[in-house]
Short mmCIF file of N, CA and C and ligand atoms in Angstrom, two decimals:
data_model
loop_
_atom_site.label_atom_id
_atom_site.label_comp_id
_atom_site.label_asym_id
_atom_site.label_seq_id
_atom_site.Cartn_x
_atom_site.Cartn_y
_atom_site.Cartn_z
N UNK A 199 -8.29 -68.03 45.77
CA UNK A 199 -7.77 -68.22 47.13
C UNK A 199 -8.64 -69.23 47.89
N UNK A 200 -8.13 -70.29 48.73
CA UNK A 200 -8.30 -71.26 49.18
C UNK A 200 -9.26 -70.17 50.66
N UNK A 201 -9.99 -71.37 51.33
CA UNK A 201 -11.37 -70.83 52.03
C UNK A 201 -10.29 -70.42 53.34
N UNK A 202 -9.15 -71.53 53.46
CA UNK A 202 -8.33 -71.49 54.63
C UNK A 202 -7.13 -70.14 54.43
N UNK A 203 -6.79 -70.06 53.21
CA UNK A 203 -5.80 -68.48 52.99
C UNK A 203 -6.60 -67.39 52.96
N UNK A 204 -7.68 -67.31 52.45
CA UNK A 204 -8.48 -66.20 53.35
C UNK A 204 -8.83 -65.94 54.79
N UNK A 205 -8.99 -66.72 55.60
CA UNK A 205 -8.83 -67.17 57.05
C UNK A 205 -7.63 -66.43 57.23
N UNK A 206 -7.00 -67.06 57.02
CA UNK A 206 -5.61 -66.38 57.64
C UNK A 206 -5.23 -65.53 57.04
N UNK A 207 -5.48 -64.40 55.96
CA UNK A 207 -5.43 -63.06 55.68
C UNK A 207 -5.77 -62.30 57.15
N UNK A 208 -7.12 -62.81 57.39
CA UNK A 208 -8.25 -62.11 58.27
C UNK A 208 -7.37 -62.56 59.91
N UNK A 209 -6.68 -63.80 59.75
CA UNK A 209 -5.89 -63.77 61.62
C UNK A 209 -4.93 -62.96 61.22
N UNK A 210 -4.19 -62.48 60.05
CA UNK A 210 -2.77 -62.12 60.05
C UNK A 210 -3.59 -60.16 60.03
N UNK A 211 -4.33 -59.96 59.88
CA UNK A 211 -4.86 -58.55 60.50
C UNK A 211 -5.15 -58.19 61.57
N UNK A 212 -5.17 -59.41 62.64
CA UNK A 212 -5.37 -59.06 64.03
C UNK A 212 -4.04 -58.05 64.46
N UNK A 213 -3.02 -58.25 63.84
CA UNK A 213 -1.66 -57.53 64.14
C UNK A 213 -2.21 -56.21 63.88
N UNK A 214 -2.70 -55.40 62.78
CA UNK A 214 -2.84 -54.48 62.24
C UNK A 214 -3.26 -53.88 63.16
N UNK A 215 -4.36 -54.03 63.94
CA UNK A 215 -5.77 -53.79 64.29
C UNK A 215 -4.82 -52.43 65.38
N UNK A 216 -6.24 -51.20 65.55
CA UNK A 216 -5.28 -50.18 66.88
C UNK A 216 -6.45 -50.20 67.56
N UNK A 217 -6.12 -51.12 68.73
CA UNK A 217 -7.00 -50.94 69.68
C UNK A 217 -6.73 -50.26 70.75
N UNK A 218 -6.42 -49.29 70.29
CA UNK A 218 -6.00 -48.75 72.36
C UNK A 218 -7.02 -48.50 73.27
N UNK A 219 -8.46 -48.59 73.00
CA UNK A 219 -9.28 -48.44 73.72
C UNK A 219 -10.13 -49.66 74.17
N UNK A 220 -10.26 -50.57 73.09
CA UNK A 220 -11.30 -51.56 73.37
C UNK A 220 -10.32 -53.00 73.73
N UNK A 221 -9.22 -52.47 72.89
CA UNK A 221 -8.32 -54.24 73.59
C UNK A 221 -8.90 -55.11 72.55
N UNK A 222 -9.86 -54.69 72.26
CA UNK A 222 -10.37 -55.72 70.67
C UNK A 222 -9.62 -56.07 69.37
N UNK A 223 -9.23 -56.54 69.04
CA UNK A 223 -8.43 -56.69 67.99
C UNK A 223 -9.64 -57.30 66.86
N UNK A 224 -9.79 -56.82 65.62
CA UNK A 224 -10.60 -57.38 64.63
C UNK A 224 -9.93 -57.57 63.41
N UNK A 225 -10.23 -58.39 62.65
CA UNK A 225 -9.62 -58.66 61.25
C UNK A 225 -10.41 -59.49 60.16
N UNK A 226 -10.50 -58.63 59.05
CA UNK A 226 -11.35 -58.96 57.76
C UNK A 226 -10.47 -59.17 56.52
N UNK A 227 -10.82 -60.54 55.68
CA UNK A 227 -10.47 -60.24 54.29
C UNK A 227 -11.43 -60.59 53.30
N UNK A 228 -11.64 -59.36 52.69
CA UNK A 228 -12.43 -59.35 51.53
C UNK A 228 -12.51 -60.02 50.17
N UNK A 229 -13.21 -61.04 50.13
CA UNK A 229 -13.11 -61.56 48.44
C UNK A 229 -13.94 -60.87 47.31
N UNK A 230 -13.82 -60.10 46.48
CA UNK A 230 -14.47 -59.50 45.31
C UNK A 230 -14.72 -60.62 44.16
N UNK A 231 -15.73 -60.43 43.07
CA UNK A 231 -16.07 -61.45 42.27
C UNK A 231 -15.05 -61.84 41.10
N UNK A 232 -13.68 -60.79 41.28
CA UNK A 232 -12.89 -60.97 40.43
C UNK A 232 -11.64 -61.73 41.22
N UNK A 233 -11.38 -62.24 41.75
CA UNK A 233 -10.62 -62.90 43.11
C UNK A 233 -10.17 -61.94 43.74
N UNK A 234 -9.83 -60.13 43.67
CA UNK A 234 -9.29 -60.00 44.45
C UNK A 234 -9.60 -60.03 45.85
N UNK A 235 -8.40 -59.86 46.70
CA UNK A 235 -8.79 -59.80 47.92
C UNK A 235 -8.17 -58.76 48.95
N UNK A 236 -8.89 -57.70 49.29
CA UNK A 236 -8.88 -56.89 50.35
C UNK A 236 -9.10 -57.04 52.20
N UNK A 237 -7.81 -56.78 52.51
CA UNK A 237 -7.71 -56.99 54.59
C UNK A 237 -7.90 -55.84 54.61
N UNK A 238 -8.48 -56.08 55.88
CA UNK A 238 -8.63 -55.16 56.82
C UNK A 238 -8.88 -55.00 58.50
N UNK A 239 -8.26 -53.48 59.21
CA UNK A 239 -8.80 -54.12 60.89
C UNK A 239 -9.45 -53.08 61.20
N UNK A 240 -9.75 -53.17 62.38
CA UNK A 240 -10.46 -52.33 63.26
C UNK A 240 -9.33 -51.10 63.67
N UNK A 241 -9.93 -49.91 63.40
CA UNK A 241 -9.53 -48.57 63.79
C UNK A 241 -10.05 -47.77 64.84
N UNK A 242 -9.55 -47.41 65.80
CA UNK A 242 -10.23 -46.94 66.57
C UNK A 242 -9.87 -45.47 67.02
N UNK A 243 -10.87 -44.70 67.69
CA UNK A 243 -10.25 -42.94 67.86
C UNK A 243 -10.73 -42.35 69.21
N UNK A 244 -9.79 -41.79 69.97
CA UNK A 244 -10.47 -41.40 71.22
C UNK A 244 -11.88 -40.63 71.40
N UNK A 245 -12.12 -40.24 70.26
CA UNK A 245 -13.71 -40.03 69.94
C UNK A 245 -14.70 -40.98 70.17
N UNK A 246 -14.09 -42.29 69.99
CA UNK A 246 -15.07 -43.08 69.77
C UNK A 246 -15.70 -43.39 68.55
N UNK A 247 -16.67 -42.27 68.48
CA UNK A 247 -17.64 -42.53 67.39
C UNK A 247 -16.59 -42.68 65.92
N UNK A 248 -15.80 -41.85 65.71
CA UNK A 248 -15.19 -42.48 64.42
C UNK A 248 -14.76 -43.87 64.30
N UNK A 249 -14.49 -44.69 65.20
CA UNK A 249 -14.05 -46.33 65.01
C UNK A 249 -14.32 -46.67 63.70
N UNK A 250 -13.52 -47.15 63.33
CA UNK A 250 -13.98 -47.74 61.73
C UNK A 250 -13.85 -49.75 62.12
N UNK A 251 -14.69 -50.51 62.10
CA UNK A 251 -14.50 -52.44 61.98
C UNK A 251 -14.00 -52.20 60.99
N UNK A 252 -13.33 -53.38 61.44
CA UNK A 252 -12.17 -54.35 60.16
C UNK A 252 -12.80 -54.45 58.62
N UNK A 253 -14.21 -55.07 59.37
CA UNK A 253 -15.07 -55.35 57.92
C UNK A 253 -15.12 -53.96 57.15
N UNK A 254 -15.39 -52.84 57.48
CA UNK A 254 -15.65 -51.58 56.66
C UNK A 254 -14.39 -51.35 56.20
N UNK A 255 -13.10 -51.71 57.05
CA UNK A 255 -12.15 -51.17 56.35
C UNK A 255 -11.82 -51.75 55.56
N UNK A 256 -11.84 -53.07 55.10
CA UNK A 256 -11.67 -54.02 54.10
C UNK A 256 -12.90 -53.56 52.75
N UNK A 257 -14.38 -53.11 53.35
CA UNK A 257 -14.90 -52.74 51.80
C UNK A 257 -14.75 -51.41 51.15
N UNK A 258 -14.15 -50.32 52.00
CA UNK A 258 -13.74 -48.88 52.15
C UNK A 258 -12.36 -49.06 51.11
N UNK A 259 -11.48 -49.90 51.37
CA UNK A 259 -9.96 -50.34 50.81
C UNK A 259 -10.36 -51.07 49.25
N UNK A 260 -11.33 -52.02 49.39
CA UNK A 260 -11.87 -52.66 48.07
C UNK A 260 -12.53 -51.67 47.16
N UNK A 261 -13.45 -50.68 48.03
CA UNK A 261 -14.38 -50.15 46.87
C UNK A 261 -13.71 -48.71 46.17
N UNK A 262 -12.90 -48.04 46.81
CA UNK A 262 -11.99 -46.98 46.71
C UNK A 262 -10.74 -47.62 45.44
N UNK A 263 -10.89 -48.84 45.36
CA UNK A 263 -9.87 -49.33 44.31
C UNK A 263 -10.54 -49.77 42.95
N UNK A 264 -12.23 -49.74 43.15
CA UNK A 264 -12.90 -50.01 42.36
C UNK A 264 -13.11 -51.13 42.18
N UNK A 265 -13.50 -51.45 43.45
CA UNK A 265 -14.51 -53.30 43.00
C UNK A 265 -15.21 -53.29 44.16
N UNK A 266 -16.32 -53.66 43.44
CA UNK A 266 -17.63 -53.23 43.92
C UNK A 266 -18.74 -54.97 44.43
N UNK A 267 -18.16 -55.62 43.67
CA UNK A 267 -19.09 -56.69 43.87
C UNK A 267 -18.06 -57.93 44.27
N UNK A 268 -18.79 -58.11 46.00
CA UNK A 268 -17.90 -59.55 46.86
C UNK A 268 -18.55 -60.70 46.51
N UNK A 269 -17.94 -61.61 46.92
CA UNK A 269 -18.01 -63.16 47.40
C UNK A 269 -18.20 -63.40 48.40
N UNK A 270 -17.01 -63.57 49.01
CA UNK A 270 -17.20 -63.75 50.84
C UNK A 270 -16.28 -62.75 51.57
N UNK A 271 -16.44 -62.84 52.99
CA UNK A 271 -15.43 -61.97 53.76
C UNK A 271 -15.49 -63.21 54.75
N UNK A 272 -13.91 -62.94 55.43
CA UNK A 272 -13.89 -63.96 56.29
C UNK A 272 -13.38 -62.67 57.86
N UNK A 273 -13.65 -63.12 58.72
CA UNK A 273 -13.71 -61.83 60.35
C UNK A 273 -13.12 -62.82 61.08
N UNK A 274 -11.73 -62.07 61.82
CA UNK A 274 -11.58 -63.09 62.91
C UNK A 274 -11.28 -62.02 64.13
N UNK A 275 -11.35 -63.21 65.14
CA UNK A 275 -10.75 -62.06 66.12
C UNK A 275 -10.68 -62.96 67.23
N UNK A 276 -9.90 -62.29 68.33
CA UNK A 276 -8.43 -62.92 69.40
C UNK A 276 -9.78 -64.17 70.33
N UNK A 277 -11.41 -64.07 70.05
CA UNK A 277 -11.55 -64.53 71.16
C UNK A 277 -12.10 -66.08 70.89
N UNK A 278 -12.34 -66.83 71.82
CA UNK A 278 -12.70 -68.41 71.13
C UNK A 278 -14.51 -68.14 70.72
N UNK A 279 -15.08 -66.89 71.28
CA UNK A 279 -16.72 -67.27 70.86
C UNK A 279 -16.32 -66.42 69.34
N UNK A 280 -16.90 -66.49 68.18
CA UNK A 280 -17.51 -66.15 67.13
C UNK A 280 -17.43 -64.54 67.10
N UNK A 281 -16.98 -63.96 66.56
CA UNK A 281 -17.41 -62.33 66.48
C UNK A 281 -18.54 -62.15 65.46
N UNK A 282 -19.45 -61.95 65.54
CA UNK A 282 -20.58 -61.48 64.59
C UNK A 282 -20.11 -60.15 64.17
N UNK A 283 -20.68 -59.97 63.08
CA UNK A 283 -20.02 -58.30 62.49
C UNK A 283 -21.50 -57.40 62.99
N UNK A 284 -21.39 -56.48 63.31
CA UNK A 284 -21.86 -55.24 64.17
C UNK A 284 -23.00 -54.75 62.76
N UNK A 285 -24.13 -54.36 63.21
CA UNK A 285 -24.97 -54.04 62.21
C UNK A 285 -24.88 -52.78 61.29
N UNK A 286 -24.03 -51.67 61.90
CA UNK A 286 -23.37 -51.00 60.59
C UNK A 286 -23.01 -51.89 59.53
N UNK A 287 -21.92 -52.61 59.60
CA UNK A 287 -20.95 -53.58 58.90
C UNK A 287 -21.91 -54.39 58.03
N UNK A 288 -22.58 -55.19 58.35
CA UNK A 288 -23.76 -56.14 57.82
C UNK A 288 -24.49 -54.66 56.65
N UNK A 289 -25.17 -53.84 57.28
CA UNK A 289 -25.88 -52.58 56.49
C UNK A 289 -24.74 -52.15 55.17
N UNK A 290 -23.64 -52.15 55.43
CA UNK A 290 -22.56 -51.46 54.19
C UNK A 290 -22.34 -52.67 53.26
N UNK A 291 -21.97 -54.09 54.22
CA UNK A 291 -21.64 -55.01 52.97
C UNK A 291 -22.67 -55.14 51.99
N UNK A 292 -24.74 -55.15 52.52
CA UNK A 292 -25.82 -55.34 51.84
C UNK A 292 -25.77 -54.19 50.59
N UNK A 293 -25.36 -52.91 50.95
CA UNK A 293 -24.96 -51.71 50.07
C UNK A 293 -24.34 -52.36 48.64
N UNK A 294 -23.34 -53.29 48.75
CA UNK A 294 -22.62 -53.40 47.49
C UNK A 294 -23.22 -55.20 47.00
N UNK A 295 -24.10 -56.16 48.10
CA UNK A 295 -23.95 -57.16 47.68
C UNK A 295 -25.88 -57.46 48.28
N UNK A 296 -26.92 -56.61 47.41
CA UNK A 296 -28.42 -56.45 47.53
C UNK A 296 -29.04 -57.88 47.87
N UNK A 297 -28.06 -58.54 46.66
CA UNK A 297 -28.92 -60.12 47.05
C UNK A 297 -28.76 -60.67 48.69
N UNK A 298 -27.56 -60.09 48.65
CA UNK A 298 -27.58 -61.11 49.83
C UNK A 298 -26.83 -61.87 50.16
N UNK A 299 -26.19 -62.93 49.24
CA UNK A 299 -26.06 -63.81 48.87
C UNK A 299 -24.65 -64.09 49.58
N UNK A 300 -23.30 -63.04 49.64
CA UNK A 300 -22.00 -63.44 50.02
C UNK A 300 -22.44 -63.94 51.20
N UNK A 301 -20.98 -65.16 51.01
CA UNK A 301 -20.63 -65.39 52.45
C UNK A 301 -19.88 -64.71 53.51
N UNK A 302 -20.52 -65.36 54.35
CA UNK A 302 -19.53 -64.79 55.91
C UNK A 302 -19.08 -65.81 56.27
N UNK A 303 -17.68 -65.45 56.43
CA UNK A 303 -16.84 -66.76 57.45
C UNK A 303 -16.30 -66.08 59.15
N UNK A 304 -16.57 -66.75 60.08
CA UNK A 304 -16.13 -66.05 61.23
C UNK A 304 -15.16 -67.37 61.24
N UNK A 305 -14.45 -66.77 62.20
CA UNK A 305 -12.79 -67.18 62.51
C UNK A 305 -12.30 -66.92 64.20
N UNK A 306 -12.60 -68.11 64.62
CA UNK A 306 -12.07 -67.67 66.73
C UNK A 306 -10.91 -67.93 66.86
N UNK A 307 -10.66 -67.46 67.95
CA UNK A 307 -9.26 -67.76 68.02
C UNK A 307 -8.13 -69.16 68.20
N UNK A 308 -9.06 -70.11 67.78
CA UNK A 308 -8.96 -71.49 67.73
C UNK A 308 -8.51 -71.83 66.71
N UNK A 309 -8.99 -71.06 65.44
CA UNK A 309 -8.56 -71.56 63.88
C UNK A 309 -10.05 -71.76 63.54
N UNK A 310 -11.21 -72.08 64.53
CA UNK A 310 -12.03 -72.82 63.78
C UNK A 310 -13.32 -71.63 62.98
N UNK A 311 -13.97 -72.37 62.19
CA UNK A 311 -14.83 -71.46 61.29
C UNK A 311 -16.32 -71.76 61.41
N UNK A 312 -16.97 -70.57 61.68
CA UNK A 312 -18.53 -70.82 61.03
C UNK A 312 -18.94 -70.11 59.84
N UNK A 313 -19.41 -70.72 59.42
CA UNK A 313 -20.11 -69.83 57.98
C UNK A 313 -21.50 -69.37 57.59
N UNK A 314 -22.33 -68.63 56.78
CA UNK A 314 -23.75 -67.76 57.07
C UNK A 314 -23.18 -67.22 55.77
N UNK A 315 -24.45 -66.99 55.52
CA UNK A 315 -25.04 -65.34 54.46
C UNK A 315 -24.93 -64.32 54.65
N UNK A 316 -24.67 -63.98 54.57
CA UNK A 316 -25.51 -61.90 54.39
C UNK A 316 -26.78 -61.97 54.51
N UNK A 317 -27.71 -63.19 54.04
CA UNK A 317 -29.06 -62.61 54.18
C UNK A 317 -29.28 -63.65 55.81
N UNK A 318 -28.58 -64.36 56.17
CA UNK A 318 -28.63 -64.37 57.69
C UNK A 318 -28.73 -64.14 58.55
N UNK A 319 -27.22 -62.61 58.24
CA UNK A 319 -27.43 -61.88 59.27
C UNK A 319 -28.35 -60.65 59.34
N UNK A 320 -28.63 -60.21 58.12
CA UNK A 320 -29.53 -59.07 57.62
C UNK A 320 -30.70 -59.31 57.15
N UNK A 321 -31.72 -60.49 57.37
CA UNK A 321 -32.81 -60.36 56.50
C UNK A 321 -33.87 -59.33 56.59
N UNK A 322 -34.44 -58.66 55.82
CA UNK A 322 -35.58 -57.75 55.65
C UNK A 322 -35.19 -56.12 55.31
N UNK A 323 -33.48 -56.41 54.44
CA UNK A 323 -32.37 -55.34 54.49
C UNK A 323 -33.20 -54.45 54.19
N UNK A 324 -33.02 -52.77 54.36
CA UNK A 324 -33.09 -51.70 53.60
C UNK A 324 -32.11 -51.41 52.15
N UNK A 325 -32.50 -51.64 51.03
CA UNK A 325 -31.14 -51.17 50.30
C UNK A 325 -31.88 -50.37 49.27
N UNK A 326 -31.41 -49.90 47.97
CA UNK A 326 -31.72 -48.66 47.35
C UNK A 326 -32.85 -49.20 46.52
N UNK A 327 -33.22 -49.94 46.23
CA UNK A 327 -34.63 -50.32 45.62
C UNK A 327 -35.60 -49.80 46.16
N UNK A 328 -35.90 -49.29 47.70
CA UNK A 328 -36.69 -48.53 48.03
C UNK A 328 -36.61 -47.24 47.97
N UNK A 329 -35.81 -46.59 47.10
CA UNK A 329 -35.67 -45.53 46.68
C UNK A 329 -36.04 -45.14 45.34
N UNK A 330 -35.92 -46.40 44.43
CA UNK A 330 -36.23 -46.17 42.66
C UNK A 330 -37.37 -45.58 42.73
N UNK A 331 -37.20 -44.58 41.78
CA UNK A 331 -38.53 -43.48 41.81
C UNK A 331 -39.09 -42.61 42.80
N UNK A 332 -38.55 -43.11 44.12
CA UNK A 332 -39.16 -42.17 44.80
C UNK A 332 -38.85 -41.06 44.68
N UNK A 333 -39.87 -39.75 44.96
CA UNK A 333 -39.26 -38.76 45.13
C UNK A 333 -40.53 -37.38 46.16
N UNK A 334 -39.65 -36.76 47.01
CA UNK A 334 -40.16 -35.80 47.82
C UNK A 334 -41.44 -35.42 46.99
N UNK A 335 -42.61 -34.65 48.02
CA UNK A 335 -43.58 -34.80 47.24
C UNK A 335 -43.76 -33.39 46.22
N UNK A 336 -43.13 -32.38 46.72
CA UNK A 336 -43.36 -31.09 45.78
C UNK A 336 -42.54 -31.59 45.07
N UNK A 337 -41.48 -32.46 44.62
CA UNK A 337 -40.59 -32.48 43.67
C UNK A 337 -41.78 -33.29 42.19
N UNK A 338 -42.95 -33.63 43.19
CA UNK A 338 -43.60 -34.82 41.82
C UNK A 338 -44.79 -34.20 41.51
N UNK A 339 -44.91 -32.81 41.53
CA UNK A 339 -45.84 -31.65 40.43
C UNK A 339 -45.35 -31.09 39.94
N1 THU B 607 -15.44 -54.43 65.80
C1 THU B 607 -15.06 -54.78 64.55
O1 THU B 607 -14.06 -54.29 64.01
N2 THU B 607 -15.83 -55.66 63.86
C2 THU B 607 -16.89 -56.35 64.40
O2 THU B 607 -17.43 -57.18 63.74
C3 THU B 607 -17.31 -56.06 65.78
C4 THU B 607 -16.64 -54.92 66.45
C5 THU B 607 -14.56 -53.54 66.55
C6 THU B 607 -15.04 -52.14 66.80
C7 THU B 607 -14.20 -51.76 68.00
O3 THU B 607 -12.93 -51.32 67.57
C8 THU B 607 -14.03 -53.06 68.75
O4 THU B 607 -14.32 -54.09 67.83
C9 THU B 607 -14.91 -53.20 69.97
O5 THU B 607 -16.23 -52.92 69.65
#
């Protein structure tokens, strides 16, 4: 898929999106290392705290189908500045992609694009390498 039909996966999810609270409309499409590609929007709940971003719902929809390792994601949303993805979002994509390495494409409501890393927006990630071996301390006598 072309850099620009992923783009517009990610505007054609602004429709999806349920904002009844924030008026935000968000939209993600996911590229995996095998081309597929997973959309997704922003969910939202009078709770609040459950809100699910576009971006999670796009790797929640990808990884539940069993693909685990992205490329890029492209995020758009209704306004002309840039939406940065929210540091949950950045923390879950580093979960499946350690290096770093995918791209991010943001998408305004102009058409136009900026592009970044993962390790851009996340450098100095936490991910499970600081876990190999560890273990509680009565568990290690
Ligand atoms: N939101 C996203 O879906 N992705 C982002 O990158 C930033 C924020 C959503 C969450 C909420 O539904 C709305 O935007 C306002 O915060």
């Amino acid at each position: 898929m072309t850099k620009q039909e992923l783009c517009q996966k990610a505007v054609d999810m602004l429709a999806m999106a349920y904002v009844p609270y924030s008026h935000f409309p968000v939209g993600a499409a996911l590229e995996c290392d095998d081309g597929a590609v997973f959309a997704g929007c922003n969910i939202e709940n009078a709770a609040y705290t459950p809100t699910n971003c576009a971006e999670r719902t796009a790797v929640f929809k990808a990884v539940s189908e069993g693909h685990r390792t992205f490329r890029r994601i492209a995020i758009a949303a209704a306004t002309e500045r840039f939406t940065a993805p929210c540091g949950v979002c950045r923390q879950v994509l580093a979960e499946f992609n350690p290096e770093l390495t995918m791209e991010v494409i943001l998408v305004n409501s102009r058409g136009e694009t900026r592009e970044m890393t993962l390790r851009d927006l996340l450098p100095w990630s936490f991910d499970g390498s600081y876990l190999d071996g560890f273990l509680p301390e009565e568990e290690m006598t």
